[in-house]
mmCIF file of C-alpha atoms and ligand atoms in Angstrom:
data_model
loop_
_atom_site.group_PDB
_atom_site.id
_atom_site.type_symbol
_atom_site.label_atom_id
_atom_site.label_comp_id
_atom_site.label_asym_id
_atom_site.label_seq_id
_atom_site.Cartn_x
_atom_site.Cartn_y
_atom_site.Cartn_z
ATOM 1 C CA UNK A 905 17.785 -56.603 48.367
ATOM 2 C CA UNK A 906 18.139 -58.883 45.537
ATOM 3 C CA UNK A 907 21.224 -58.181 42.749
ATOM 4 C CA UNK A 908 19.395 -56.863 40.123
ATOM 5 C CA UNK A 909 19.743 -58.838 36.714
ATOM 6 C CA UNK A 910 19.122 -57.115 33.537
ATOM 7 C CA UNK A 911 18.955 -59.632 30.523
ATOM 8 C CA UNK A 912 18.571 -59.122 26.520
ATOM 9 C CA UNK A 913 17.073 -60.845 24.538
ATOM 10 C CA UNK A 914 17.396 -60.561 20.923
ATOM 11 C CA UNK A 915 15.269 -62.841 19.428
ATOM 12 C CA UNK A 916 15.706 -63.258 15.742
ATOM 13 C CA UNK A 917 17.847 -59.992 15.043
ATOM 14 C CA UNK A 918 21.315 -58.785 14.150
ATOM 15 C CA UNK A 919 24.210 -59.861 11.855
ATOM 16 C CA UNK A 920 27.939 -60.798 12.476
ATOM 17 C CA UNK A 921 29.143 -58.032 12.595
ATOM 18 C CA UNK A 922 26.118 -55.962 14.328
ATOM 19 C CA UNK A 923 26.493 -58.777 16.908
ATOM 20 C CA UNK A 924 29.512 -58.516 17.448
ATOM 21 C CA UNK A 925 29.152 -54.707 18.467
ATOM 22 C CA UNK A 926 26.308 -55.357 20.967
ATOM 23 C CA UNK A 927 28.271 -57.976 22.967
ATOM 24 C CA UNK A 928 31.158 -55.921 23.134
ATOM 25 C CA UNK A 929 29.032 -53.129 24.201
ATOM 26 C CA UNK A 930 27.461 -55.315 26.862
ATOM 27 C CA UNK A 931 30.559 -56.318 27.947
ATOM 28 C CA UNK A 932 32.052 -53.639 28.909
ATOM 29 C CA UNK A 933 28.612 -52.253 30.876
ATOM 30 C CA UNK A 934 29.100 -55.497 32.834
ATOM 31 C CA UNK A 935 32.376 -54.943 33.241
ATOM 32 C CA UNK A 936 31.469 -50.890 34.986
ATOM 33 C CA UNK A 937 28.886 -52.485 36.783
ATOM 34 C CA UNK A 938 30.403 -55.236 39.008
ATOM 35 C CA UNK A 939 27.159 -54.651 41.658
ATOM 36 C CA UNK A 940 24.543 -55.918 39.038
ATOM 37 C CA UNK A 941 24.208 -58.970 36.787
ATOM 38 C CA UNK A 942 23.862 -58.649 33.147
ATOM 39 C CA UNK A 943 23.474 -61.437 30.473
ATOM 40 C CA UNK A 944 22.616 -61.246 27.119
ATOM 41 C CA UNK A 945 20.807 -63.839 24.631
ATOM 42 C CA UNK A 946 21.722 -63.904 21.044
ATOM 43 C CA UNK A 947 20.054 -66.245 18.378
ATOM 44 C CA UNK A 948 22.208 -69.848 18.384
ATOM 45 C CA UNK A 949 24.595 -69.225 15.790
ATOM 46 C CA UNK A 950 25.960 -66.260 17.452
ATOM 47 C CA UNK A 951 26.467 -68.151 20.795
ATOM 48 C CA UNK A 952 30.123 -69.554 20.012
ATOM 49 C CA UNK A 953 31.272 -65.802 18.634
ATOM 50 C CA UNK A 954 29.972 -63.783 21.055
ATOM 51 C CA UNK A 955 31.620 -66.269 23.815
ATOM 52 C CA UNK A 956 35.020 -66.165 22.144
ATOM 53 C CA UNK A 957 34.415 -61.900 22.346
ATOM 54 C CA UNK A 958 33.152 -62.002 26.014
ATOM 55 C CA UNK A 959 35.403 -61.855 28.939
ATOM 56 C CA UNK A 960 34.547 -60.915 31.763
ATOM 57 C CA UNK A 961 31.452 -61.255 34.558
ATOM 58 C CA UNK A 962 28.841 -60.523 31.051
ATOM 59 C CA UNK A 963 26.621 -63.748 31.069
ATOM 60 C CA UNK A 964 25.974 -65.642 27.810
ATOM 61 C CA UNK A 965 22.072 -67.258 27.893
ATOM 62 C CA UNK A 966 20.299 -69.330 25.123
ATOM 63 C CA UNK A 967 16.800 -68.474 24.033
ATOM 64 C CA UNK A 968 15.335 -71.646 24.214
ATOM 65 C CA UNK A 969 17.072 -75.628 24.128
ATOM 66 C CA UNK A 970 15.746 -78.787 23.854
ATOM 67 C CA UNK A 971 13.207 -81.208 25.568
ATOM 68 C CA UNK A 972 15.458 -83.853 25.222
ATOM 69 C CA UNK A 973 19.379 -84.388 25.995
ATOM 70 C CA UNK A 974 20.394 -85.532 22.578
ATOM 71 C CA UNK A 975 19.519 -87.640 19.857
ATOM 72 C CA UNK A 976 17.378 -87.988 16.422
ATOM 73 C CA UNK A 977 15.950 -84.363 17.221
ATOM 74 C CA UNK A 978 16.696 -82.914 13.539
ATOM 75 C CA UNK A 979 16.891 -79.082 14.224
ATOM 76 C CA UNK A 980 17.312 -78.983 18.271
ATOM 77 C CA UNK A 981 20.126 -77.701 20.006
ATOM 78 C CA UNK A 982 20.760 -79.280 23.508
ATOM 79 C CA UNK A 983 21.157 -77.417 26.777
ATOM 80 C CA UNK A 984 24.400 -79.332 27.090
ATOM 81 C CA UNK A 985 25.615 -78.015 23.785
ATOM 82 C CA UNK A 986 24.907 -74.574 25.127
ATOM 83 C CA UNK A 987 26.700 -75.250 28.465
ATOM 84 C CA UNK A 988 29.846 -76.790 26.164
ATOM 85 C CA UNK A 989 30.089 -73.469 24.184
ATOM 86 C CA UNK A 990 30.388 -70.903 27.340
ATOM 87 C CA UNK A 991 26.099 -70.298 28.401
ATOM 88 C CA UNK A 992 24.925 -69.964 31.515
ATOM 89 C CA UNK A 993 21.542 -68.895 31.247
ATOM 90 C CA UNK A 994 19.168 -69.953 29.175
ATOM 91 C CA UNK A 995 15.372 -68.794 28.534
ATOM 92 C CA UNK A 996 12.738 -71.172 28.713
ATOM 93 C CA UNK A 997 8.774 -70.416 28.127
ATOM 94 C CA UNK A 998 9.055 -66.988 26.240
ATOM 95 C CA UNK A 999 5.301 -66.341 25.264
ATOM 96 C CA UNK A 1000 6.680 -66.033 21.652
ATOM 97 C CA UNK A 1001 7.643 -69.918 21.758
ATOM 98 C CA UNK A 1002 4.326 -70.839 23.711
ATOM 99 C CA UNK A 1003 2.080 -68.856 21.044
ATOM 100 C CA UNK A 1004 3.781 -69.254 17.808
ATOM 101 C CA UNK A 1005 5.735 -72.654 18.366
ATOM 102 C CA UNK A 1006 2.598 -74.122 20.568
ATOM 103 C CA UNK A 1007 5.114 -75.437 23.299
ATOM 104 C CA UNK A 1008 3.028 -76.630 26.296
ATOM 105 C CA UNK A 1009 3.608 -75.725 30.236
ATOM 106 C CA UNK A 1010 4.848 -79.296 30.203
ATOM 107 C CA UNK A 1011 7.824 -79.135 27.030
ATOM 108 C CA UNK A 1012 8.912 -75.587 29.168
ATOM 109 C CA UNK A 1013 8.890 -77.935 32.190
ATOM 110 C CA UNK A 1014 10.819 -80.452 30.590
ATOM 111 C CA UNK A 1015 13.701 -78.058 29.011
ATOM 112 C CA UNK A 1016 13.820 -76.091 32.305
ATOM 113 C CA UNK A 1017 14.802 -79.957 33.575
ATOM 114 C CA UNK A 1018 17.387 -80.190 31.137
ATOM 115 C CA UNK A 1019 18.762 -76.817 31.460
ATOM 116 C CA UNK A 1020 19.548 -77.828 35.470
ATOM 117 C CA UNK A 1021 20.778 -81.036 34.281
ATOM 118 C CA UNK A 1022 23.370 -79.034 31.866
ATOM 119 C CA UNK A 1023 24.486 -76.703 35.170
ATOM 120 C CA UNK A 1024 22.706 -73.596 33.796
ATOM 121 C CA UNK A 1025 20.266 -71.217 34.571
ATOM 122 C CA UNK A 1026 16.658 -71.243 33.309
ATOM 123 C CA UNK A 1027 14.642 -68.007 32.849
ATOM 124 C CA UNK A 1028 11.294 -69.356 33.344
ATOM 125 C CA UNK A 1029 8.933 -67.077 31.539
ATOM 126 C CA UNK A 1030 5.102 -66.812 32.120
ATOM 127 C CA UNK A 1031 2.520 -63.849 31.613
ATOM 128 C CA UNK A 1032 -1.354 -63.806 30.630
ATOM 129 C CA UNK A 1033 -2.888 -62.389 27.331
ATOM 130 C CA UNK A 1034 -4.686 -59.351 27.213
ATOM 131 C CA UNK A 1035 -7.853 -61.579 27.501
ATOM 132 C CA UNK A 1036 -7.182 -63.461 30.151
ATOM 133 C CA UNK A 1037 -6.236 -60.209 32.061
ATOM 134 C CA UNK A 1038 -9.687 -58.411 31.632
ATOM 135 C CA UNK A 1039 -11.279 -61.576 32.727
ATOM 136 C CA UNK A 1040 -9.109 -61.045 35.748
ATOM 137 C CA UNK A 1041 -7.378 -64.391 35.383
ATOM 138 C CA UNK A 1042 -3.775 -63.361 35.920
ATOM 139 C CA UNK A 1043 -2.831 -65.175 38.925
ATOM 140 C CA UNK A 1044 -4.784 -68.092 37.365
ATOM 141 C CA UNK A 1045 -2.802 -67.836 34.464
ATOM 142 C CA UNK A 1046 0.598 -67.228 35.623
ATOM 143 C CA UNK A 1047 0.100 -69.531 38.935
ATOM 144 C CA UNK A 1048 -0.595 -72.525 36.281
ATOM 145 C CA UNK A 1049 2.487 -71.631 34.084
ATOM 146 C CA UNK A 1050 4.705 -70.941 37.485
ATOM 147 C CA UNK A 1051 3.670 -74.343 38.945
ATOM 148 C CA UNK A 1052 3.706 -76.552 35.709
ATOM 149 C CA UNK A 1053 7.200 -75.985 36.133
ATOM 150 C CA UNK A 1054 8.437 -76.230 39.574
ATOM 151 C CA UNK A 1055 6.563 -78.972 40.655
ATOM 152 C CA UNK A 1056 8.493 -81.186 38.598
ATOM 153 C CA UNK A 1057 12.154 -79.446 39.154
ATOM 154 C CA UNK A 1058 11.277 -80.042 43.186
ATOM 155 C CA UNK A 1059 10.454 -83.679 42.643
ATOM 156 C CA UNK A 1060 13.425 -84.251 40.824
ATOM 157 C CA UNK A 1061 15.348 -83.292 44.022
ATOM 158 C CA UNK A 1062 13.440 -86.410 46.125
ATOM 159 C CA UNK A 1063 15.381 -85.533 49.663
ATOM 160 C CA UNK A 1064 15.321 -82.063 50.058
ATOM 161 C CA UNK A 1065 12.769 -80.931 47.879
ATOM 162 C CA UNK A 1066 14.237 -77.742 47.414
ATOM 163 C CA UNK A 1067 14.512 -75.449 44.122
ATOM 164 C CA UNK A 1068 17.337 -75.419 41.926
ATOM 165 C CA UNK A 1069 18.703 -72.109 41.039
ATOM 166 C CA UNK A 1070 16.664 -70.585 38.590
ATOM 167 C CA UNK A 1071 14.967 -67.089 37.346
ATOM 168 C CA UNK A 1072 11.467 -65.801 36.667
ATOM 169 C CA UNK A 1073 10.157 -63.670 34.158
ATOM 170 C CA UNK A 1074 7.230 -61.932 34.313
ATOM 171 C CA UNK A 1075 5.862 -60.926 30.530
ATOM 172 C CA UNK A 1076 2.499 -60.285 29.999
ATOM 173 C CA UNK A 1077 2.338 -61.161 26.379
ATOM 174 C CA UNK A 1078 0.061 -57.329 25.857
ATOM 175 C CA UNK A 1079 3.236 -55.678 27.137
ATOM 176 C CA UNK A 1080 5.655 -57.686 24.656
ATOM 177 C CA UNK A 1081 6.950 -55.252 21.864
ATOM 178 C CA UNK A 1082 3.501 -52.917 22.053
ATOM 179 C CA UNK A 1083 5.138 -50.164 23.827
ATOM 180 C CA UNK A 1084 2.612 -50.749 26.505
ATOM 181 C CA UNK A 1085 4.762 -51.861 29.367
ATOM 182 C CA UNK A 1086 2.856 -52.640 32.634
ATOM 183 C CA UNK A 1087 3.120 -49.863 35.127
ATOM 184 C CA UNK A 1088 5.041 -50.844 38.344
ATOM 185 C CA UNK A 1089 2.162 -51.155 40.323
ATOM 186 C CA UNK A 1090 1.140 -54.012 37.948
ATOM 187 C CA UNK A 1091 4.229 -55.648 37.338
ATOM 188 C CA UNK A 1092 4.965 -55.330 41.744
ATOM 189 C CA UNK A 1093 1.523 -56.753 41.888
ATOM 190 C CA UNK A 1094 2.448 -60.153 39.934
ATOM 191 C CA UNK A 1095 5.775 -60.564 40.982
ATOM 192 C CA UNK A 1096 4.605 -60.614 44.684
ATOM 193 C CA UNK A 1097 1.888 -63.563 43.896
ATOM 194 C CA UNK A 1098 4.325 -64.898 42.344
ATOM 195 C CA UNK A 1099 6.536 -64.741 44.942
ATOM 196 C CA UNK A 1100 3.984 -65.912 47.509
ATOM 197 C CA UNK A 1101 3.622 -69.063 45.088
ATOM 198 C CA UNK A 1102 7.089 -69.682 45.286
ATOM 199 C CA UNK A 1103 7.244 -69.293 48.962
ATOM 200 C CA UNK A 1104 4.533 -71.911 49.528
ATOM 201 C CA UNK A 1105 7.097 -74.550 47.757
ATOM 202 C CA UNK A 1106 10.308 -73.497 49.025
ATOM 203 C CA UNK A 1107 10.240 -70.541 51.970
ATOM 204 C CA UNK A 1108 14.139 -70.645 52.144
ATOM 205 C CA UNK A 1109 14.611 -70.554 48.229
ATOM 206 C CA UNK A 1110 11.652 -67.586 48.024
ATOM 207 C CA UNK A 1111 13.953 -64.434 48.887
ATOM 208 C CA UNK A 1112 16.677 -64.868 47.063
ATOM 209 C CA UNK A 1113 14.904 -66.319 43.429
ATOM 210 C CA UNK A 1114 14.987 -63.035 40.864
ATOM 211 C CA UNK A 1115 12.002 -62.056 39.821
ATOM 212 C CA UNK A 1116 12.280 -59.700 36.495
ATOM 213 C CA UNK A 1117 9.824 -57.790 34.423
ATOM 214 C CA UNK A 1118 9.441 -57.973 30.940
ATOM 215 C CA UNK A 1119 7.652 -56.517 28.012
ATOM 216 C CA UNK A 1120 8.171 -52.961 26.565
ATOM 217 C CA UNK A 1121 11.226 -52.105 29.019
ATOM 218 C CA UNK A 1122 12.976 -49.483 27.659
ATOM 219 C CA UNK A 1123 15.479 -46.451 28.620
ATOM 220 C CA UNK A 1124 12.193 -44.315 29.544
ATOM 221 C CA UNK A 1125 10.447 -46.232 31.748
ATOM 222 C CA UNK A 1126 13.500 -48.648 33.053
ATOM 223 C CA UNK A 1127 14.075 -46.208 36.474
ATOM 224 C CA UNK A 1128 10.269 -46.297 37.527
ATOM 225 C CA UNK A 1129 9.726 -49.916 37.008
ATOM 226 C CA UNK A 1130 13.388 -50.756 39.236
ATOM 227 C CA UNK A 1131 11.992 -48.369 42.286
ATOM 228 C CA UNK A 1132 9.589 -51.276 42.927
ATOM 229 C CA UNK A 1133 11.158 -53.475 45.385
ATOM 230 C CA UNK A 1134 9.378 -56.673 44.225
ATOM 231 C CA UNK A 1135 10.781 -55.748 40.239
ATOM 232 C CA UNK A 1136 14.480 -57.016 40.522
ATOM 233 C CA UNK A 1137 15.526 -56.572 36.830
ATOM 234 C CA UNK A 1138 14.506 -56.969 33.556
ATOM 235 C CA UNK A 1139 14.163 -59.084 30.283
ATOM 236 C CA UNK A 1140 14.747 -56.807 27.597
ATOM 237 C CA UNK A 1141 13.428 -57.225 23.956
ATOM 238 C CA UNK A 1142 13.858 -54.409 21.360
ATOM 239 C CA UNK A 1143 15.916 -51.996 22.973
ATOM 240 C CA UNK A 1144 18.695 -54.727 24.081
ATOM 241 C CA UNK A 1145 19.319 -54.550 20.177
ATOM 242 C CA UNK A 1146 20.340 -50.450 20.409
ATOM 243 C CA UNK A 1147 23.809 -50.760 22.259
ATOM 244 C CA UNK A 1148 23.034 -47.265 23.770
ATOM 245 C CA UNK A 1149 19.258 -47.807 25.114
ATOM 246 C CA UNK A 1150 20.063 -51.326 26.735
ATOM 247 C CA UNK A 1151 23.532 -49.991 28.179
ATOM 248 C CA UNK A 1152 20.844 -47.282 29.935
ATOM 249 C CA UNK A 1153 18.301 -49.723 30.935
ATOM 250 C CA UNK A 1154 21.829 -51.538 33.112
ATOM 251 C CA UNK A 1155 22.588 -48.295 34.386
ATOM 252 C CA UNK A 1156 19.273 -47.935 35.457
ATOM 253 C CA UNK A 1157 19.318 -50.945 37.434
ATOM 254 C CA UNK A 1158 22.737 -50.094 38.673
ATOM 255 C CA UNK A 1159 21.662 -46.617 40.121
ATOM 256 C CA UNK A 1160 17.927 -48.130 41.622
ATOM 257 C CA UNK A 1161 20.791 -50.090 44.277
ATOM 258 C CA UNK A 1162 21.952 -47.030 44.989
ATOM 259 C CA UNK A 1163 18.846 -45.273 45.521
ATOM 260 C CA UNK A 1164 17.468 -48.298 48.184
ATOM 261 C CA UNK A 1165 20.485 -47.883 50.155
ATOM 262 C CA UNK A 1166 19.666 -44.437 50.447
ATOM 263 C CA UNK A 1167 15.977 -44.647 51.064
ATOM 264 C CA UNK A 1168 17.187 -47.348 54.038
ATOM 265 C CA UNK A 1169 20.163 -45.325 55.778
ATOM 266 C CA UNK A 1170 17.409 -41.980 55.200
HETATM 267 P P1 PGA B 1232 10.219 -56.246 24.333
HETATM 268 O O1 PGA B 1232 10.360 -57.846 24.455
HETATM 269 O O2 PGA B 1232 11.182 -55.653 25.303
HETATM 270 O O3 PGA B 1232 10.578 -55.956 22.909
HETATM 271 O O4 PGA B 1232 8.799 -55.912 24.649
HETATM 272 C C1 PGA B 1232 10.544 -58.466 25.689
HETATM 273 C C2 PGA B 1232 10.681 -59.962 25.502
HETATM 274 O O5 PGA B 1232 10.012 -60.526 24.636
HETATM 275 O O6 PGA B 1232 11.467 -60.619 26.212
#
């Protein structure tokens, strides 16, 4: 089994001071919960706070950098900048930057490039519209976005051609702050094409790269989607901004080890 990773992200949200709360908060669930991973994703300007408040095994993420390394890029923050001030994760591809900021599958390709390049951790996000899954184009859809991205990242390493390590997250853009998450069945669905994809690049790197769901997790629903063995954590919107819902969604993922263990020695 795969260490679960549970990640907020809290987009464009929260003061100083409500900030300051939520890391502290998600802190100290890392801190309880040594067996999972946890990371949390404030806007930029609360990057260098909530790493001076942070201490222990919580991971600090970005929710988007740059195409480029540095230069005249007025208004761009570098994935080395976000290395310098204590990240390690950063998200690349959320559906809200592809839709409303029109970034192609090649930019995402080209910042998940520079996140490796800065030593962290990209959280490649894909997912299909609401269109494109009645016309029963999600693998299409997702494949593209998946591929448009690791293509490149396995060329860059020319002798070994292996992946980097990285994340994926599954978000169907429907289930993004509707309320209507996907059920299990078709999140576990998606996350094992995209897992077959994967494996048809790299077969050694396959098992152990993180799949997580995302879009209308919450501290209803957070159990049922972790029972499905191909779901190994989740990137959390909304409720990562309630201190008390995301801290639930963790323990969720937390107790969903537990329960595997069981089902295997039972
Ligand atoms: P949501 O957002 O949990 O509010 O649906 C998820 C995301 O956009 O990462």
């Amino acid at each position: 089994m795969r260490r679960p990773f549970v990640i907020g992200n809290w987009k464009m949200n929260g003061t100083i001071e409500s900030s300051r709360e939520l890391v502290a908060s998600a802190d100290e669930q890392a801190r309880s919960l040594p067996e999972i991973d946890i990371g949390i994703c404030p806007p930029f300007v609360r990057i260098a706070q909530s790493a001076q408040i942070l201490g222990g095994p919580l991971q600090l993420g970005a929710q988007d950098c740059a195409r480029q390394s540095e230069g005249a890029f007025t208004g761009e923050v570098s994935a080395r900048m976000l290395q310098e001030h204590g990240c390690r994760l950063v998200l690349v591809g959320h559906s809200e930057r592809r839709t409303l900021f029109g970034e192609s599958d090649a930019d995402v390709a080209q910042k998940a490039q520079q996140a490796i390049e800065a030593g962290l951790v990209p959280v490649i996000c894909v997912g299909e519209s609401l269109d494109e899954r009645d016309a029963g184009r999600t693998e299409e859809r997702v494949g593209c976005q998946l591929d448009a991205v690791l293509h490149p990242l396995q060329q860059a390493d020319k002798e070994s051609e292996s992946l980097p390590e990285l994340v994926i997250a599954y978000e169907p853009i429907w289930a993004i702050g509707t309320g209507l998450s996907a059920t299990p069945e078709q999140a576990g669905e998606v996350h094992a094409f995209l897992r077959r994809r994967i494996e048809s690049r790299d077969a050694k790197a396959a098992p152990r790269i993180r799949i997580l769901y995302g879009g209308s997790v919450g501290e209803n629903n957070a159990r049922e989607l972790f029972s499905e063995s191909e779901i190994d954590g989740a990137l959390v919107g909304g409720a990562s901004l309630d201190a008390e819902k995301f801290a639930k969604i963790c323990q969720a993922a937390s107790r969903s080890i537990h329960r595997s263990e069981s089902d295997r020695s039972g």
